[in-house]
Coordinates of C-alpha atoms in Angstrom, one line a residue:
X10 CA -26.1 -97.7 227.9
X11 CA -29.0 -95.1 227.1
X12 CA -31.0 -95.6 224.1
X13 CA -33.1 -93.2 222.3
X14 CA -35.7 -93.8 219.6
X15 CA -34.3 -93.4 216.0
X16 CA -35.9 -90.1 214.7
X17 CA -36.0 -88.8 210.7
X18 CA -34.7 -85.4 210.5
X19 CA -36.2 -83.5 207.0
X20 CA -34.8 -82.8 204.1
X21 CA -35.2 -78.8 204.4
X22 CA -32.5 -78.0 201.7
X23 CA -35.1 -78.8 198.8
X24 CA -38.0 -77.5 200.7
X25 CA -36.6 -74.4 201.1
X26 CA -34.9 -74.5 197.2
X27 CA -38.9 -75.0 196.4
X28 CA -40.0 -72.0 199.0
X29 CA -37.8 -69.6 197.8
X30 CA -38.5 -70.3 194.3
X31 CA -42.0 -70.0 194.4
X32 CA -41.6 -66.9 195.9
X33 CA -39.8 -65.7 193.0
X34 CA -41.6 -67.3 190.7
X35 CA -44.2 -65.4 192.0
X36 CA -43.3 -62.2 192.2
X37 CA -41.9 -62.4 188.4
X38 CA -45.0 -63.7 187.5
X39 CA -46.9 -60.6 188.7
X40 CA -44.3 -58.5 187.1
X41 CA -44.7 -60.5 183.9
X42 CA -48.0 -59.8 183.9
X43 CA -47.7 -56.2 184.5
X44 CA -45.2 -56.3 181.5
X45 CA -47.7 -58.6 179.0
X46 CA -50.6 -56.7 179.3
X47 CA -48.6 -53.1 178.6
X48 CA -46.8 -54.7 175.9
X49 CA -49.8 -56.2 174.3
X50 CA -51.7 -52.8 174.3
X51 CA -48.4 -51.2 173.1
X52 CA -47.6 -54.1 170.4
X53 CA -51.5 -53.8 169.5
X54 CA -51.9 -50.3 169.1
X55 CA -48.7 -50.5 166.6
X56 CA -50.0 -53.0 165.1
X57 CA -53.1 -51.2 164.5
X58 CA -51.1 -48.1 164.1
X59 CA -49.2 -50.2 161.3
X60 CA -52.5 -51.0 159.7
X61 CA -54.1 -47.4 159.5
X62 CA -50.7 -45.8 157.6
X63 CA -51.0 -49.1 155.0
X64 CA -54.2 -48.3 154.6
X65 CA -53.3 -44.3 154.0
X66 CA -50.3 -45.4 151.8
X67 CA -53.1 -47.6 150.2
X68 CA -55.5 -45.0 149.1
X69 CA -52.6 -42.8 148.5
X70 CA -51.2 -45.0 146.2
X71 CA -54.8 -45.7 144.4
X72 CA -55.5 -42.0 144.3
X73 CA -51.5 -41.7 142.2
X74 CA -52.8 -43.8 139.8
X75 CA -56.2 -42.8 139.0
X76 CA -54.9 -38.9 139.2
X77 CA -52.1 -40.3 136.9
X78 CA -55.4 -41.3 134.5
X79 CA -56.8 -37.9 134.9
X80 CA -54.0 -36.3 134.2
X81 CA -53.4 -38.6 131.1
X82 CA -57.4 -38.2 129.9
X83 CA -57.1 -34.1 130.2
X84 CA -53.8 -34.1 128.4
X85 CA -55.7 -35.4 125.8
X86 CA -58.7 -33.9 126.4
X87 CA -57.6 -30.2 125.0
X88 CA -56.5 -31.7 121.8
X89 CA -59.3 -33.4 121.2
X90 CA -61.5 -30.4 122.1
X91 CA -59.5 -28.4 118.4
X92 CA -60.2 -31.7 116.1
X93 CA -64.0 -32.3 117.6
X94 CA -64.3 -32.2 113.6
X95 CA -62.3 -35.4 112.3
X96 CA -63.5 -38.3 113.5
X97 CA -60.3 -39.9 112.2
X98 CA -58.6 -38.7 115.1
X99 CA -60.6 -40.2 117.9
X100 CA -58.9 -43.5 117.4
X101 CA -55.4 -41.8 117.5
X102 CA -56.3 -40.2 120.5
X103 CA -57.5 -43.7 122.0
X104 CA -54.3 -45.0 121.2
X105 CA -52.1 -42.1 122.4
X106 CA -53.5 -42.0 126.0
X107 CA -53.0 -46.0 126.2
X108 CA -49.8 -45.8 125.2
X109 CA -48.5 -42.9 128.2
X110 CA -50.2 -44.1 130.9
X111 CA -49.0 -48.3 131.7
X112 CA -52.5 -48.1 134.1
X113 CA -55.0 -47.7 131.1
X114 CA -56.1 -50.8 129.3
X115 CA -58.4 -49.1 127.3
X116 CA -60.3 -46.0 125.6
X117 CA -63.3 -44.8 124.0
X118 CA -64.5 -41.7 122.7
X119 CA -68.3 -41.7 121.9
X120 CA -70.3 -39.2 120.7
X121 CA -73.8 -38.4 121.3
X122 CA -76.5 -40.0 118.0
X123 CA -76.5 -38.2 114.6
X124 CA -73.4 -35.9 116.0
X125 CA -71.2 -37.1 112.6
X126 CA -73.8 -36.2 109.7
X127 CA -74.6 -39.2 108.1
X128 CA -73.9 -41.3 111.0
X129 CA -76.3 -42.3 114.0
X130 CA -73.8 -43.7 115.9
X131 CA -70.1 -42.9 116.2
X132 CA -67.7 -44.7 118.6
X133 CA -63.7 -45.4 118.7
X134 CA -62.7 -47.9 120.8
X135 CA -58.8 -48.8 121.6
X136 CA -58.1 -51.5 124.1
X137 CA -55.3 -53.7 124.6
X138 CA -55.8 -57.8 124.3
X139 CA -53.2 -60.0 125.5
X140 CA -52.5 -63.1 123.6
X141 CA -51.4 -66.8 125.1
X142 CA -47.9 -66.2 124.9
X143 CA -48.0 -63.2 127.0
X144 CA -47.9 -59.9 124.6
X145 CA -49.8 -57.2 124.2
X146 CA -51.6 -55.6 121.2
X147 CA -54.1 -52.6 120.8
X148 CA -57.2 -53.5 119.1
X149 CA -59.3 -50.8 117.3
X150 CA -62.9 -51.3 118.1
X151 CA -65.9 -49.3 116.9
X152 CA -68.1 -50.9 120.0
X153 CA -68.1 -51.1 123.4
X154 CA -69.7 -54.6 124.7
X155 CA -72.9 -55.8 122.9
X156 CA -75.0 -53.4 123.8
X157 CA -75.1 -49.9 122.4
X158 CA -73.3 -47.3 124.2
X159 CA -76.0 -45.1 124.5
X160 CA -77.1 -47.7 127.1
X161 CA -74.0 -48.4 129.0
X162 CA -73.5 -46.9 132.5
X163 CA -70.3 -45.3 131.6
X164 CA -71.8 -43.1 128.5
X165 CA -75.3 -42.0 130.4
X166 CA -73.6 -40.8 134.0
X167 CA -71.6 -37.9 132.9
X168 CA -74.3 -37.2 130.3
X169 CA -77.1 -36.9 132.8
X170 CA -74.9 -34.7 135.4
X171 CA -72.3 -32.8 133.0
X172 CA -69.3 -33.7 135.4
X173 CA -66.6 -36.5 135.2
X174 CA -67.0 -38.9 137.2
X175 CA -65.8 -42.7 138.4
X176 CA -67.8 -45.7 137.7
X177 CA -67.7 -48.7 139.5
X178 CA -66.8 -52.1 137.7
X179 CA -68.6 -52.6 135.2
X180 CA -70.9 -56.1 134.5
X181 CA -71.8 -55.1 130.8
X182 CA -68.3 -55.9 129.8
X183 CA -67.4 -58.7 131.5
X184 CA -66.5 -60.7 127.8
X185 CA -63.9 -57.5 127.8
X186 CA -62.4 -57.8 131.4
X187 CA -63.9 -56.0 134.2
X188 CA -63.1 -52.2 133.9
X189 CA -62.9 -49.0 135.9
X190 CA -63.9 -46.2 133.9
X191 CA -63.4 -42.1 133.9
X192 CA -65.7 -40.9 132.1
X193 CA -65.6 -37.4 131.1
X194 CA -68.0 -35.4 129.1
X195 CA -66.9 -33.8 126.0
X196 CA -67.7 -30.2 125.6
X197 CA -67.0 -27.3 122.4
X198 CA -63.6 -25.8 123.0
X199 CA -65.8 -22.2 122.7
X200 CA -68.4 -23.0 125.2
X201 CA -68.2 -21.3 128.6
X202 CA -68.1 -23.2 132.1
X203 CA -70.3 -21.0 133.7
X204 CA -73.0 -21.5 131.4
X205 CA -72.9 -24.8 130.1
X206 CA -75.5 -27.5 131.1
X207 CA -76.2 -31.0 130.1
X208 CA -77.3 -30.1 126.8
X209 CA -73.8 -28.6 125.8
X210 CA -72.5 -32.5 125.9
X211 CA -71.4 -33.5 122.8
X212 CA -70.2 -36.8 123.7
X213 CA -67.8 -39.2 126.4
X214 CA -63.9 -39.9 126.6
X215 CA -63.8 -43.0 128.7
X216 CA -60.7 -44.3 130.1
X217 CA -60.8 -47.9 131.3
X218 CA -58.2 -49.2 134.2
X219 CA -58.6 -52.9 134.7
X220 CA -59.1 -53.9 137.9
X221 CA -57.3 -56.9 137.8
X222 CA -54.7 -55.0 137.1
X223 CA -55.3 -52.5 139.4
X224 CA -55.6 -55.4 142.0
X225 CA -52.5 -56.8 141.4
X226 CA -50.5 -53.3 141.6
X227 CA -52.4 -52.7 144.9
X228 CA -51.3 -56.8 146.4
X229 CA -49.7 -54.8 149.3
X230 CA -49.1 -57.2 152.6
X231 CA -47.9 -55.6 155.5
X232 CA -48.6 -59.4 157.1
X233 CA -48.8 -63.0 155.6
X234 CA -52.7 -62.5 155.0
X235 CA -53.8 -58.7 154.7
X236 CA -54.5 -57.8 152.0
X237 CA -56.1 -54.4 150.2
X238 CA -59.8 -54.2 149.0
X239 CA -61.8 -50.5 147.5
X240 CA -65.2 -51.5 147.1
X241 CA -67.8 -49.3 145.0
X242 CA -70.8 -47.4 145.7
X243 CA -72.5 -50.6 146.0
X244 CA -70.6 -53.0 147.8
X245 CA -68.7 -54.4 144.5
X246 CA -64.8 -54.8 144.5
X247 CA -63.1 -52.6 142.9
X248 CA -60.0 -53.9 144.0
X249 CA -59.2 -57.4 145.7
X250 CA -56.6 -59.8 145.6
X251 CA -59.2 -62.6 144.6
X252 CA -59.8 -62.0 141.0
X253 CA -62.6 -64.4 140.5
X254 CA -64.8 -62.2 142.6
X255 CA -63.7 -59.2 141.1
X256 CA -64.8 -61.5 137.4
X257 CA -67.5 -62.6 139.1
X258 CA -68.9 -59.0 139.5
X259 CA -69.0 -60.2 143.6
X260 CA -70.1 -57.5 146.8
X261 CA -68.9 -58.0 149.9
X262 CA -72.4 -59.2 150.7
X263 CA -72.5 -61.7 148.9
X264 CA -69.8 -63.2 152.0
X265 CA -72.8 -63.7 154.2
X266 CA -74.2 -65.9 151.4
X267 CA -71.5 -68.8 151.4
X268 CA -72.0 -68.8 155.0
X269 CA -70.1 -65.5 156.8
X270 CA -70.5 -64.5 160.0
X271 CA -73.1 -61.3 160.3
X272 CA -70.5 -59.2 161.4
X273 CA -69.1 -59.4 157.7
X274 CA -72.3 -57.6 156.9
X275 CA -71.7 -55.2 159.9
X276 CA -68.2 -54.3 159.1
X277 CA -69.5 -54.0 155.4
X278 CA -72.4 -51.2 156.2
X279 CA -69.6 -49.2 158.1
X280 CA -67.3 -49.1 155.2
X281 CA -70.3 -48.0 152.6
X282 CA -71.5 -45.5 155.1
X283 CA -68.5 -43.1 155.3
X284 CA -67.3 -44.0 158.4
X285 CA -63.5 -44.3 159.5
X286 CA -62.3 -47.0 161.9
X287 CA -61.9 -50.6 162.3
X288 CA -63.9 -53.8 163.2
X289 CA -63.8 -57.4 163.9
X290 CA -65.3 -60.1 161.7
X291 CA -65.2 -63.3 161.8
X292 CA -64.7 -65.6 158.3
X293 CA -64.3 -68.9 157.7
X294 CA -64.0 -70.0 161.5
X295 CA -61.5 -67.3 161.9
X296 CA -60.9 -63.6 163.1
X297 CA -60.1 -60.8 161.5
X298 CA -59.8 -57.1 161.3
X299 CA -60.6 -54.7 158.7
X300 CA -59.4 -51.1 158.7
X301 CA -61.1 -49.0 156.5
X302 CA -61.7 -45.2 155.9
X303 CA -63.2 -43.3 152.6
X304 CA -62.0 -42.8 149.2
X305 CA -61.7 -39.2 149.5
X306 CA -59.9 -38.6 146.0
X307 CA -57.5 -35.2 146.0
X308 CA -57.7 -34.6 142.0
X309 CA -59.5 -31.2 142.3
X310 CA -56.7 -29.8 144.3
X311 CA -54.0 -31.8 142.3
X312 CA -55.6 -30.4 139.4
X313 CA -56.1 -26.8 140.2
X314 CA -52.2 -27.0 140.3
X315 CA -51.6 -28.6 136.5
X316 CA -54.1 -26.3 135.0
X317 CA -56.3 -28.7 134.7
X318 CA -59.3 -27.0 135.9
X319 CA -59.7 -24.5 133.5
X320 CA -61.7 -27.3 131.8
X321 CA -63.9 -26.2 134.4
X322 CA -65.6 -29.4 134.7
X323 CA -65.8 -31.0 138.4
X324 CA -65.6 -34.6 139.1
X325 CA -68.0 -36.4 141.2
X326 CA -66.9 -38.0 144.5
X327 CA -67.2 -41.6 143.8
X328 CA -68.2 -42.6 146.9
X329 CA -65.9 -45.8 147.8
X330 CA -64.5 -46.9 150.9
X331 CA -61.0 -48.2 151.0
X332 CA -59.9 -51.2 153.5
X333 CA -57.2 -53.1 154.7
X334 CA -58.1 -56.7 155.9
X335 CA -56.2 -58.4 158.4
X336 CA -56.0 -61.3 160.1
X337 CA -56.2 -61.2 163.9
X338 CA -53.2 -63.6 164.4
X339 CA -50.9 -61.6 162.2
X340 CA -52.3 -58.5 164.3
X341 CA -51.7 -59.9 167.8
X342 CA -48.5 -62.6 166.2
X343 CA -45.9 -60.2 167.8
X344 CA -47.4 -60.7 171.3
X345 CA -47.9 -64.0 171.1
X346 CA -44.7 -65.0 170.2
X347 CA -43.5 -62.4 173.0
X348 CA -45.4 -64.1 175.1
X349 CA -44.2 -67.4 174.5
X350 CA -40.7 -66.0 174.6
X351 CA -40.7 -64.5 177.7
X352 CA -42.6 -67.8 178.7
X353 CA -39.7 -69.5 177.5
X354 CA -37.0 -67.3 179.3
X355 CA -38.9 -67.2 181.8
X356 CA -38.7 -71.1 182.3
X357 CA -35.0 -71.9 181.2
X358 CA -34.1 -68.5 184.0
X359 CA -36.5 -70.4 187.0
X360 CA -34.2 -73.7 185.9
X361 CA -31.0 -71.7 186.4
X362 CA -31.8 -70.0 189.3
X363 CA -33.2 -73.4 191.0
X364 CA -29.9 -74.9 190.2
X365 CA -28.2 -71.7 191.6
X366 CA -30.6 -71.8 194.9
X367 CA -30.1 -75.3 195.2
X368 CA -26.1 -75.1 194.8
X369 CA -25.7 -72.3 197.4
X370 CA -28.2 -73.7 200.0
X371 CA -26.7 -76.9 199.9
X372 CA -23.4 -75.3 200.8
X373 CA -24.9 -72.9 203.4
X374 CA -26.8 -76.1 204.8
X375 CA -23.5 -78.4 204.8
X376 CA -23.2 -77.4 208.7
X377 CA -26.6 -78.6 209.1
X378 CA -26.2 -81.9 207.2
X379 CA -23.5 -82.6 209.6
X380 CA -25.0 -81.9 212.5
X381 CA -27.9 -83.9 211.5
X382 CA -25.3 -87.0 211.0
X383 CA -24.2 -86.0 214.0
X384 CA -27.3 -85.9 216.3
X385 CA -28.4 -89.6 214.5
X386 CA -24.8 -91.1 215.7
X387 CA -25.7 -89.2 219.4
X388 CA -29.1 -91.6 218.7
X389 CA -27.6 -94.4 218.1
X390 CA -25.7 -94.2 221.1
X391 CA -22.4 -92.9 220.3
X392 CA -22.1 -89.6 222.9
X393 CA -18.5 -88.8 222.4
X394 CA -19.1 -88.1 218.6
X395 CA -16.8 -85.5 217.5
X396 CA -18.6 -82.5 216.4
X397 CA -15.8 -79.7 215.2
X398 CA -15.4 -76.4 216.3
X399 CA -17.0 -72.9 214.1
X400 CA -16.3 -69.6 213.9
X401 CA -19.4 -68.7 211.9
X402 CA -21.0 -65.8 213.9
X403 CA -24.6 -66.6 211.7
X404 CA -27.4 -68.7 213.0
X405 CA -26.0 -71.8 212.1
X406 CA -22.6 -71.2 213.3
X407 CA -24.4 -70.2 216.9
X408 CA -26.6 -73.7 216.7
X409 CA -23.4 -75.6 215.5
X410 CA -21.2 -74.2 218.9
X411 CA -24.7 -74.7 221.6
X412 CA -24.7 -78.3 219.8
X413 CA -21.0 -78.9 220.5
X414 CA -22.0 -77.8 224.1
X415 CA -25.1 -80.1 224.1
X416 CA -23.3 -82.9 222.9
X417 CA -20.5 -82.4 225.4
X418 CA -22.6 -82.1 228.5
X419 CA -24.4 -85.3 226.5
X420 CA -20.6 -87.3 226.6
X421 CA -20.4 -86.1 230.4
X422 CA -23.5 -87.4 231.9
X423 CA -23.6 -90.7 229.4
X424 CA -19.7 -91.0 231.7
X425 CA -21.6 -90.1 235.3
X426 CA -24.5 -92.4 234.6
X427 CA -22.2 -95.4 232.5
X428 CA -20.0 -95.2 236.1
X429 CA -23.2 -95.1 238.4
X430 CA -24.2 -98.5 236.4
X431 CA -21.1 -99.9 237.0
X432 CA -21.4 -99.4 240.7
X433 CA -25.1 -100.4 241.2
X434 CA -23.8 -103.1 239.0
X435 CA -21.1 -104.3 241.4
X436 CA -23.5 -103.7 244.7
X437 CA -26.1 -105.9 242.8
X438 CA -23.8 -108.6 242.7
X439 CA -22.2 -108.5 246.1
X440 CA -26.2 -108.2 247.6
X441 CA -27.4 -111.3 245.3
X442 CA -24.1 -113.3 247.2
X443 CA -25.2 -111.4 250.8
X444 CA -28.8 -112.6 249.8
X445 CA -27.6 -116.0 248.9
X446 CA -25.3 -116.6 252.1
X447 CA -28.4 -115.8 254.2
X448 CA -30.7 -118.1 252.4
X449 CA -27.7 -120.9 253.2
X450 CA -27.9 -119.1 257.0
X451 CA -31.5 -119.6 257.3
X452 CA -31.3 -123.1 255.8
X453 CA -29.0 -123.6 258.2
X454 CA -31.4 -122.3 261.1
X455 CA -34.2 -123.9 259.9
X456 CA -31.9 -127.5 259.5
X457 CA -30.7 -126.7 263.7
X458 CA -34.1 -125.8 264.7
X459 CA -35.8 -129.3 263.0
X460 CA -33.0 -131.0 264.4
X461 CA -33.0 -130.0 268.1
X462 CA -37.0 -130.0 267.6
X463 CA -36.5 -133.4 266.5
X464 CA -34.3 -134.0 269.7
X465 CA -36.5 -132.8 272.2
X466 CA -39.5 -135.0 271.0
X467 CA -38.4 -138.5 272.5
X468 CA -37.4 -136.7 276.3
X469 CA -40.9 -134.7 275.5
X470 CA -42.4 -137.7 275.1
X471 CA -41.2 -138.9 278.1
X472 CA -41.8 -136.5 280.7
X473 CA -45.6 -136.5 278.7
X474 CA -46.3 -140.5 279.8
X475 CA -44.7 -140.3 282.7
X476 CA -46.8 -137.1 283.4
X477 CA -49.7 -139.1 282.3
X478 CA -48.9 -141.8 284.2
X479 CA -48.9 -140.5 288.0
X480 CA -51.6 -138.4 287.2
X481 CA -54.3 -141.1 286.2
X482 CA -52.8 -143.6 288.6
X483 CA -52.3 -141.6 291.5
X484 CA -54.5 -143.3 293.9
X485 CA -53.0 -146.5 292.9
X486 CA -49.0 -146.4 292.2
X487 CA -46.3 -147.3 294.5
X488 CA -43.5 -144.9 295.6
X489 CA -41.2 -146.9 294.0
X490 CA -42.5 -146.4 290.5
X491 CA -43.5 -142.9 291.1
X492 CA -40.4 -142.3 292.5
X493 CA -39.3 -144.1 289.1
X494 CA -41.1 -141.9 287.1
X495 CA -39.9 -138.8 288.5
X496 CA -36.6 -139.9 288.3
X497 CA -37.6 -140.0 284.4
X498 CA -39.1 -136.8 284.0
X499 CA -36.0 -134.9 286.0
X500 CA -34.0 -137.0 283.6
X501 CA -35.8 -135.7 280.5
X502 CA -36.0 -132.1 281.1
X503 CA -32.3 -131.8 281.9
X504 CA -31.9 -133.0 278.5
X505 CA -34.9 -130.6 277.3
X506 CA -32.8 -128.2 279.4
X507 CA -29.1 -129.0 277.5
X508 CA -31.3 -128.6 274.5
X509 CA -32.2 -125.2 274.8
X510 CA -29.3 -124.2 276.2
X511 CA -27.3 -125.3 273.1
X512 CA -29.7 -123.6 270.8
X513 CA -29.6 -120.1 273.1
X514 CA -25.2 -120.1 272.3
X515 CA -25.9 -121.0 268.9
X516 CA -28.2 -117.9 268.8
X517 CA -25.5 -115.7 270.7
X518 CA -23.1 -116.7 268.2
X519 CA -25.0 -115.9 265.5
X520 CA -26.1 -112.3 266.0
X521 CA -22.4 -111.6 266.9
X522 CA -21.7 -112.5 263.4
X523 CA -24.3 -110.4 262.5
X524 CA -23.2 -107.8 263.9
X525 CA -20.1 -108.1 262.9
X526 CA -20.9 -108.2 259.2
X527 CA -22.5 -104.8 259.3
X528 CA -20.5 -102.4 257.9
X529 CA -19.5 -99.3 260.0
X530 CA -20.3 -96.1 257.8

């Protein structure tokens, strides 16, 4: 029977799974790509966008309340201009603009030395003090801090320009709280706006807003850790969400002191220079971004509406800058977590659709598993194995149908050649016994020959001494014995004669068996 060496056929069904999902995998991968990096510049310029319009509602919100304070000082203002003459009243009209506006912790009116006849200095201060159990009260005050207000920031800037103006926090009354103060400058009710000058001040209504307070109104967080800063002329906070610094009478330089990156500084200049935009920083080992633009406060024109500016007197820009700190994380945490969303999806969908590749090539490859049994039973020598009949008119159909011929013609010459075995089989045999009846044949020869050899040696031998004999005693023998001796040697060779002529019919016989034997074709 035909052998064939035992071959392993390859497992294509999870190459092929693996091939085709690679490709895939590849092509949604680019796609992915394509889809990440337009998301992230559209999730980042939202984000950004997000950032800018907190940042407007911001300073919107910041300009509310400190035109609210305006509008609350100059509401006062015109009253107080008819009663310049009782200095009872300033205290009343402390109290009164405390009490309608929630953003005012506190108020003084101060008037310039010897203003009050018999009185160098005159002051009236109102501010509210809260006690340990939470509540409020308005103290009455006739200083402000423990210096003299002629000395204090908020009484000598609108004295030295005429015009109302903003100041920033304030270090000389840090045992009072940190304020931010409007400081206007008190004029007669009779003098003219187009002719006064600095000499035509009479004295200062300043209204404080606590920054604190201010601080805490302003705690907006569009993420987890942005948070809202207006810093001064200067650098200092006027509003923050850290208290201490704004206590501490802190700038934002003073960052790079307890060990800031110099980009804190950078970002910083920008803000104090008037410009609009955004930049990155990095703090305490991480990154952020701060969006910032100028205090540009809209009282004039909010005023010029109320009425208010038939005061006729203007109000200095203050020259802050308003930001909105973020951190980079919360900026880019949408894409992130997009990214590791679609990641994920991404993932559990390659799982699904391995499973699904791998379920329908296993059943488009059954055919080919069973042929593969089939061609290993062909290998092991089992031709007639049944391989059944398709009428799939695909690729593997066509190699299932030229297999079922292959193994067919296989099954059809295994038959020819197991029957042409068979018969060199049988003709080996019958040659081996033809071989071994002529080895018995030529035994048999070779036994005849030795023994008529054997029989012709004595008369040989004979005739030899006889021949020997006449011929060395020639001169000398009788008749009688050579007569004797001939008689021997005629004797001898007839029997040397019936010899030969034995073995010459045994020969005759012999090739007529011969001949016999051979088979007529």
């Amino acid at each position: 029977m035909l052998k064939l060496s035992k071959i392993t056929l390859p497992r294509m069904s999870v190459r092929l799974n693996v091939l085709v999902v690679c490709e895939i995998v590849l092509l949604l991968f680019l796609s992915l790509a394509v889809l990440l990096y337009f998301s992230r510049q559209g999730l980042k310029e939202e984000a950004f966008r997000d950032a800018e319009e907190t940042l407007e509602g911001t300073v919107q919100h910041i300009d509310n309340i400190l035109m609210s304070v305006e509008l609350t000082a100059y509401n006062v203002y015109q009253e107080l201009q008819e009663n310049l003459d009782k200095p009872d009243r300033m205290a009343v009209y402390c109290r009164e603009i405390i009490e309608n506006n929630p953003y005012v912790s506190g108020c003084a009116i101060a008037f310039i030395p010897h203003y009050y006849q018999g009185q160098e200095l005159f002051m009236s201060y109102v501010h509210q003090k809260v006690s340990d159990d939470g509540t409020s009260t308005l103290v009455t005050s006739n200083k402000f801090g423990e210096r003299p207000y002629t000395l204090q920031e908020w009484y000598t800037a609108p004295l030295k320009t005429g015009h109302a103006c903003w100041t920033d926090p304030l270090a000389e009354e840090e045992d009072e709280g940190v304020t931010l103060s409007l400081c206007l400058p008190i004029y007669a009710k009779d003098t003219k706006a187009e002719t006064r000058s600095q000499q035509d001040v009479l004295g200062v209504l300043a209204v404080d807003v606590s920054v604190s307070l201010l601080s805490h109104i302003m705690a907006m967080k569009p993420q987890p850790h942005s948070y809202s800063v207006l810093l001064g002329q200067k650098g200092s906070y006027i509003v923050h969400p850290d208290t201490k610094k704004l206590m501490r009478q802190e700038t934002v330089f003073d960052l790079e002191a307890t060990g800031a990156d110099i980009s804190v500084r950078k970002a910083a200049e920008a803000m104090l220079g008037g410009e609009s935009g955004y930049k990155s920083f990095r703090k305490d080992g991480e990154d952020w971004y701060v969006f910032y633009k100028p205090f540009l406060h809209s009282w004039s024109t909010q005023a010029a509406e109320l009425g208010v500016k038939e005061f006729g007197i203007p109000l200095d820009r203050q020259g802050w800058s308003a930001g909105l700190v973020c951190l980079k994380d919360d900026i880019v945490g949408e894409y992130n977590f997009l990214v590791y969303m679609v990641l994920a999806i991404t993932i559990a969908g390659v799982l699904v659709f391995f499973i699904l590749c791998r379920m329908v090539i296993r059943r488009q490859m059954r055919p080919l598993r069973m042929l593969t049994k089939s061609a290993q039973r062909i290998i092991e020598g089992h031709y007639h194995e049944e391989v059944p009949y398709t009428q799939r008119e695909d690729e593997i159909g066509q190699l299932q149908r030229h297999f079922l011929q292959m193994q067919q013609s296989l099954a059809g010459k295994s038959d020819e050649l197991e029957q042409l075995t068979a018969t060199l089989t049988q003709r080996s045999a019958e040659l081996q016994k033809a071989y071994g009846q002529t080895k018995g044949s030529d035994r048999m020869k070779t036994t005849f020959l030795h023994y008529m050899t054997n029989q012709m040696t004595v008369p040989s031998d004979l005739i030899e001494r006889s021949v020997t004999k006449l011929s060395n005693n020639y001169d000398t023998i009788t008749p009688a014995e050579a007569e004797y001796e001939v008689g021997v040697i005629k004797k001898q060779s007839e029997i040397i004669l019936d010899l030969l002529d034995h073995m010459v019919e045994a020969l005759e016989i012999e090739k007529e068996e011969e001949r016999k034997e051979v088979p007529h074709e």
